[in-house]
Short mmCIF file of C-alpha atoms in Angstrom, two decimals:
data_model
loop_
_atom_site.label_atom_id
_atom_site.label_comp_id
_atom_site.label_asym_id
_atom_site.label_seq_id
_atom_site.Cartn_x
_atom_site.Cartn_y
_atom_site.Cartn_z
CA MET A 1 -3.16 -0.43 -9.12
CA CYS A 2 -4.14 -0.99 -5.50
CA GLY A 3 -7.42 0.58 -4.49
CA ARG A 4 -8.69 -1.62 -1.68
CA PHE A 5 -6.98 -3.78 0.94
CA ALA A 6 -7.34 -5.43 4.35
CA LEU A 7 -5.36 -5.26 7.59
CA ALA A 8 -6.57 -7.71 10.21
CA TYR A 9 -3.39 -8.61 12.09
CA PRO A 10 -3.30 -7.79 15.81
CA ARG A 11 -1.38 -4.69 16.87
CA ALA A 12 1.07 -6.83 18.86
CA ASN A 13 2.00 -8.78 15.73
CA LEU A 14 2.74 -5.60 13.80
CA ILE A 15 4.97 -4.32 16.61
CA LYS A 16 6.90 -7.60 16.61
CA TRP A 17 7.22 -7.92 12.83
CA TYR A 18 8.37 -4.36 12.24
CA HIS A 19 10.29 -3.91 15.52
CA ALA A 20 8.22 -0.78 16.01
CA VAL A 21 8.63 1.47 19.03
CA THR A 22 5.10 2.85 18.59
CA MET A 23 1.93 1.51 16.97
CA PRO A 24 -1.59 2.98 16.97
CA GLU A 25 -4.51 1.10 18.47
CA ILE A 26 -6.27 -0.61 15.59
CA GLU A 27 -9.18 -2.92 14.87
CA PRO A 28 -9.36 -5.49 12.04
CA ARG A 29 -10.39 -3.84 8.77
CA TYR A 30 -11.35 -5.91 5.74
CA ASN A 31 -12.31 -3.21 3.24
CA ILE A 32 -9.89 -0.29 3.50
CA ALA A 33 -10.57 2.38 0.90
CA PRO A 34 -8.71 5.50 -0.30
CA SER A 35 -9.20 8.78 1.59
CA THR A 36 -9.29 6.94 4.92
CA ASP A 37 -6.51 6.80 7.52
CA ILE A 38 -4.26 3.75 7.30
CA VAL A 39 -1.31 2.33 9.27
CA VAL A 40 2.09 3.41 7.98
CA ILE A 41 5.55 2.29 9.14
CA ARG A 42 8.41 4.80 8.87
CA ASP A 43 11.79 5.49 10.43
CA SER A 44 12.15 8.08 13.20
CA ASP A 45 14.90 9.32 15.52
CA THR A 46 13.85 6.71 18.09
CA GLY A 47 13.35 3.78 15.72
CA ARG A 48 10.59 2.48 13.49
CA GLU A 49 7.20 3.91 14.29
CA GLY A 50 3.70 2.99 13.27
CA LEU A 51 1.22 5.83 12.80
CA MET A 52 -1.97 6.66 10.96
CA MET A 53 -1.86 8.61 7.70
CA HIS A 54 -4.40 9.75 5.13
CA TRP A 55 -4.35 7.39 2.13
CA GLY A 56 -3.98 9.67 -0.88
CA LEU A 57 -0.78 11.72 -1.03
CA ILE A 58 -1.14 15.47 -0.50
CA PRO A 59 2.01 17.30 -1.67
CA PRO A 60 3.29 20.01 0.70
CA TRP A 61 2.69 22.68 -1.94
CA ALA A 62 -1.01 21.80 -2.36
CA LYS A 63 -3.29 24.69 -1.39
CA ASP A 64 -6.57 22.89 -2.07
CA PRO A 65 -6.37 19.07 -1.96
CA LYS A 66 -9.90 18.85 -3.34
CA LYS A 67 -8.56 20.05 -6.68
CA LEU A 68 -5.89 17.34 -6.80
CA PRO A 69 -6.37 13.93 -8.38
CA LEU A 70 -6.62 11.16 -5.79
CA LEU A 71 -2.99 10.07 -5.45
CA LEU A 72 -3.63 6.68 -3.90
CA ASN A 73 -0.96 5.04 -6.08
CA ALA A 74 2.36 6.08 -7.58
CA ARG A 75 3.99 4.30 -10.51
CA ALA A 76 7.46 3.05 -9.57
CA GLU A 77 8.86 3.74 -13.02
CA SER A 78 8.40 7.53 -12.77
CA LEU A 79 8.98 8.32 -9.08
CA ALA A 80 12.39 9.89 -9.62
CA ILE A 81 11.16 12.39 -12.21
CA LYS A 82 7.60 13.33 -11.24
CA PRO A 83 7.56 16.56 -9.18
CA THR A 84 4.71 15.24 -7.04
CA PHE A 85 6.70 12.24 -5.84
CA LYS A 86 10.43 12.78 -6.28
CA HIS A 87 11.06 14.53 -2.93
CA ALA A 88 9.29 11.80 -0.94
CA PHE A 89 10.96 9.11 -3.07
CA ARG A 90 14.36 10.39 -2.00
CA ARG A 91 13.66 11.27 1.62
CA GLN A 92 10.29 10.04 2.93
CA ARG A 93 9.72 6.38 2.21
CA CYS A 94 7.50 4.09 4.22
CA LEU A 95 5.89 0.66 4.45
CA ILE A 96 2.15 0.05 4.50
CA PRO A 97 1.23 -3.27 6.17
CA ALA A 98 -1.63 -5.36 4.83
CA SER A 99 -3.13 -8.79 5.33
CA GLY A 100 -4.07 -8.82 1.66
CA PHE A 101 -5.48 -6.68 -1.13
CA TYR A 102 -8.25 -6.84 -3.70
CA GLU A 103 -8.08 -6.64 -7.46
CA TRP A 104 -10.82 -6.90 -10.06
CA LYS A 105 -10.51 -9.07 -13.16
CA GLN A 106 -12.31 -8.13 -16.34
CA SER A 107 -14.74 -10.86 -17.41
CA SER A 108 -14.48 -12.45 -20.84
CA ASP A 109 -17.56 -10.57 -22.04
CA SER A 110 -16.05 -7.24 -20.80
CA LYS A 111 -19.36 -6.38 -19.16
CA SER A 112 -18.41 -7.08 -15.57
CA LYS A 113 -15.46 -7.45 -13.23
CA LYS A 114 -14.82 -10.16 -10.64
CA PRO A 115 -13.01 -9.33 -7.38
CA PHE A 116 -10.10 -11.42 -6.10
CA TYR A 117 -8.33 -11.37 -2.74
CA ILE A 118 -4.54 -11.66 -2.85
CA SER A 119 -2.41 -12.41 0.21
CA SER A 120 0.93 -13.80 1.33
CA LYS A 121 1.37 -17.44 2.27
CA ASP A 122 3.65 -16.54 5.17
CA GLY A 123 2.97 -13.30 7.03
CA PRO A 124 2.02 -9.71 6.25
CA LEU A 125 2.36 -7.90 2.96
CA SER A 126 4.50 -4.79 3.22
CA PHE A 127 3.64 -2.33 0.47
CA ALA A 128 6.31 0.18 -0.52
CA GLY A 129 4.97 3.67 0.02
CA LEU A 130 5.82 7.37 0.19
CA TRP A 131 4.64 9.92 2.71
CA GLU A 132 4.37 13.70 2.90
CA THR A 133 3.28 16.36 5.38
CA ALA A 134 1.10 19.24 4.22
CA THR A 135 -0.63 22.09 6.03
CA VAL A 136 -4.15 22.69 4.77
CA ASP A 137 -6.25 25.44 6.37
CA GLU A 138 -3.80 25.48 9.28
CA VAL A 139 -4.27 21.74 9.82
CA VAL A 140 -1.20 19.48 9.51
CA ILE A 141 -1.96 16.36 7.46
CA ASN A 142 0.32 13.34 7.09
CA SER A 143 -0.56 11.47 3.92
CA CYS A 144 0.78 8.54 1.90
CA THR A 145 0.58 6.67 -1.37
CA ILE A 146 1.16 3.03 -2.36
CA ILE A 147 3.75 2.34 -5.07
CA THR A 148 2.79 0.03 -7.94
CA ALA A 149 4.79 -1.77 -10.61
CA SER A 150 4.29 -4.45 -13.24
CA SER A 151 2.60 -7.61 -11.98
CA ASN A 152 4.30 -10.90 -11.27
CA GLU A 153 3.21 -14.06 -13.02
CA LEU A 154 0.41 -14.86 -10.58
CA MET A 155 -1.10 -11.38 -10.60
CA ARG A 156 -0.79 -11.04 -14.36
CA THR A 157 -3.77 -13.36 -14.75
CA ILE A 158 -5.89 -10.63 -13.15
CA HIS A 159 -4.24 -7.25 -13.76
CA ASP A 160 -1.05 -5.84 -15.29
CA ARG A 161 -0.18 -3.76 -12.18
CA MET A 162 0.24 -4.65 -8.51
CA PRO A 163 1.51 -2.96 -5.34
CA VAL A 164 5.25 -3.24 -4.77
CA ILE A 165 5.67 -5.73 -1.91
CA LEU A 166 8.99 -5.54 -0.09
CA PRO A 167 10.58 -8.51 1.72
CA PRO A 168 12.00 -7.98 5.24
CA GLU A 169 15.57 -7.87 3.95
CA ALA A 170 14.73 -4.70 1.97
CA TRP A 171 13.02 -2.80 4.80
CA ASP A 172 16.09 -1.16 6.33
CA THR A 173 17.30 0.24 3.02
CA TRP A 174 13.86 1.40 1.95
CA LEU A 175 13.01 3.06 5.26
CA THR A 176 16.25 4.96 5.81
CA PRO A 177 15.59 8.72 5.60
CA SER A 178 19.01 9.20 4.05
CA GLN A 179 19.12 10.05 0.38
CA LEU A 180 20.23 7.03 -1.61
CA PRO A 181 21.07 6.79 -5.32
CA ASP A 182 17.92 6.51 -7.42
CA ASP A 183 19.30 3.35 -9.04
CA ALA A 184 19.67 1.66 -5.64
CA LEU A 185 16.06 2.42 -4.75
CA MET A 186 14.73 1.40 -8.15
CA SER A 187 16.51 -1.94 -7.93
CA ILE A 188 14.45 -2.66 -4.81
CA LEU A 189 11.17 -1.58 -6.36
CA MET A 190 11.52 -3.39 -9.66
CA LYS A 191 11.80 -6.88 -8.14
CA PRO A 192 8.23 -8.19 -7.91
CA LEU A 193 7.52 -10.59 -5.06
CA ALA A 194 7.81 -14.14 -6.39
CA SER A 195 4.48 -15.74 -7.23
CA GLU A 196 5.19 -18.78 -5.06
CA HIS A 197 4.96 -16.59 -1.95
CA MET A 198 1.44 -15.42 -2.82
CA GLN A 199 -2.06 -16.85 -3.12
CA LEU A 200 -5.35 -15.59 -4.50
CA TRP A 201 -8.99 -16.56 -4.76
CA ALA A 202 -12.28 -15.10 -5.96
CA VAL A 203 -14.40 -13.27 -3.38
CA SER A 204 -17.88 -11.80 -3.18
CA PRO A 205 -18.75 -8.65 -5.17
CA ALA A 206 -19.85 -7.23 -1.80
CA VAL A 207 -16.31 -5.91 -1.37
CA GLY A 208 -17.08 -3.35 -4.06
CA ARG A 209 -19.23 -1.40 -1.60
CA VAL A 210 -17.06 0.50 0.89
CA SER A 211 -19.72 0.35 3.60
CA ASN A 212 -19.47 -3.47 3.64
CA GLN A 213 -17.05 -4.69 6.28
CA GLY A 214 -16.19 -7.96 8.02
CA GLU A 215 -14.16 -11.11 7.63
CA GLN A 216 -16.72 -12.63 5.26
CA LEU A 217 -15.38 -10.32 2.51
CA ILE A 218 -12.17 -12.33 2.18
CA GLN A 219 -13.84 -15.76 2.15
CA PRO A 220 -13.48 -17.71 -1.13
CA VAL A 221 -16.45 -18.04 -3.47
CA ASN A 222 -16.89 -20.22 -6.53
CA GLU A 223 -15.71 -18.58 -9.72
#
């Protein structure tokens, strides 16, 4: 799964990388948690746009989001068949930029978990995501979820799931609002980013507390 990540790249870099026509004003964030607003990249009539969305998908039919499970992640393997996700999977796909993400590894004694920070060796991570628009109490809410799949070799040493990370050559296909064959979309999702493009290291348990922020959270610590 992916339950915590960082985005510390300058706004100008995101505009350049994604060829975005719009991008919200942002500050570096090193401990982004579910139920907060995050940067999302999607296609629009005028080109790619960056905007803020609530992290935790709210389906358009939801009358009371508080009664829903927190849909921060969606399993790639079942997107085409789950009612909660299949409409967005076919029509409303997005990218979620990140500098890196955190995952916790179970200790050998099973009594504690150790956090690790995972990032790319060459640029941003672009998580595959889905977005929806819902109206709750007459308020329009744009929300999103991060897609996960089986881990690559590097990540498998920590966890059996990881966010789907799309390379630049897959962005155009993934972001098109046109309906594409499910098989074509699944072929994109089921190719985990090669381990040689990623790096990871142990970090302080301080990242486990959402109120903790700052660049020190991603600094390596001795295992």
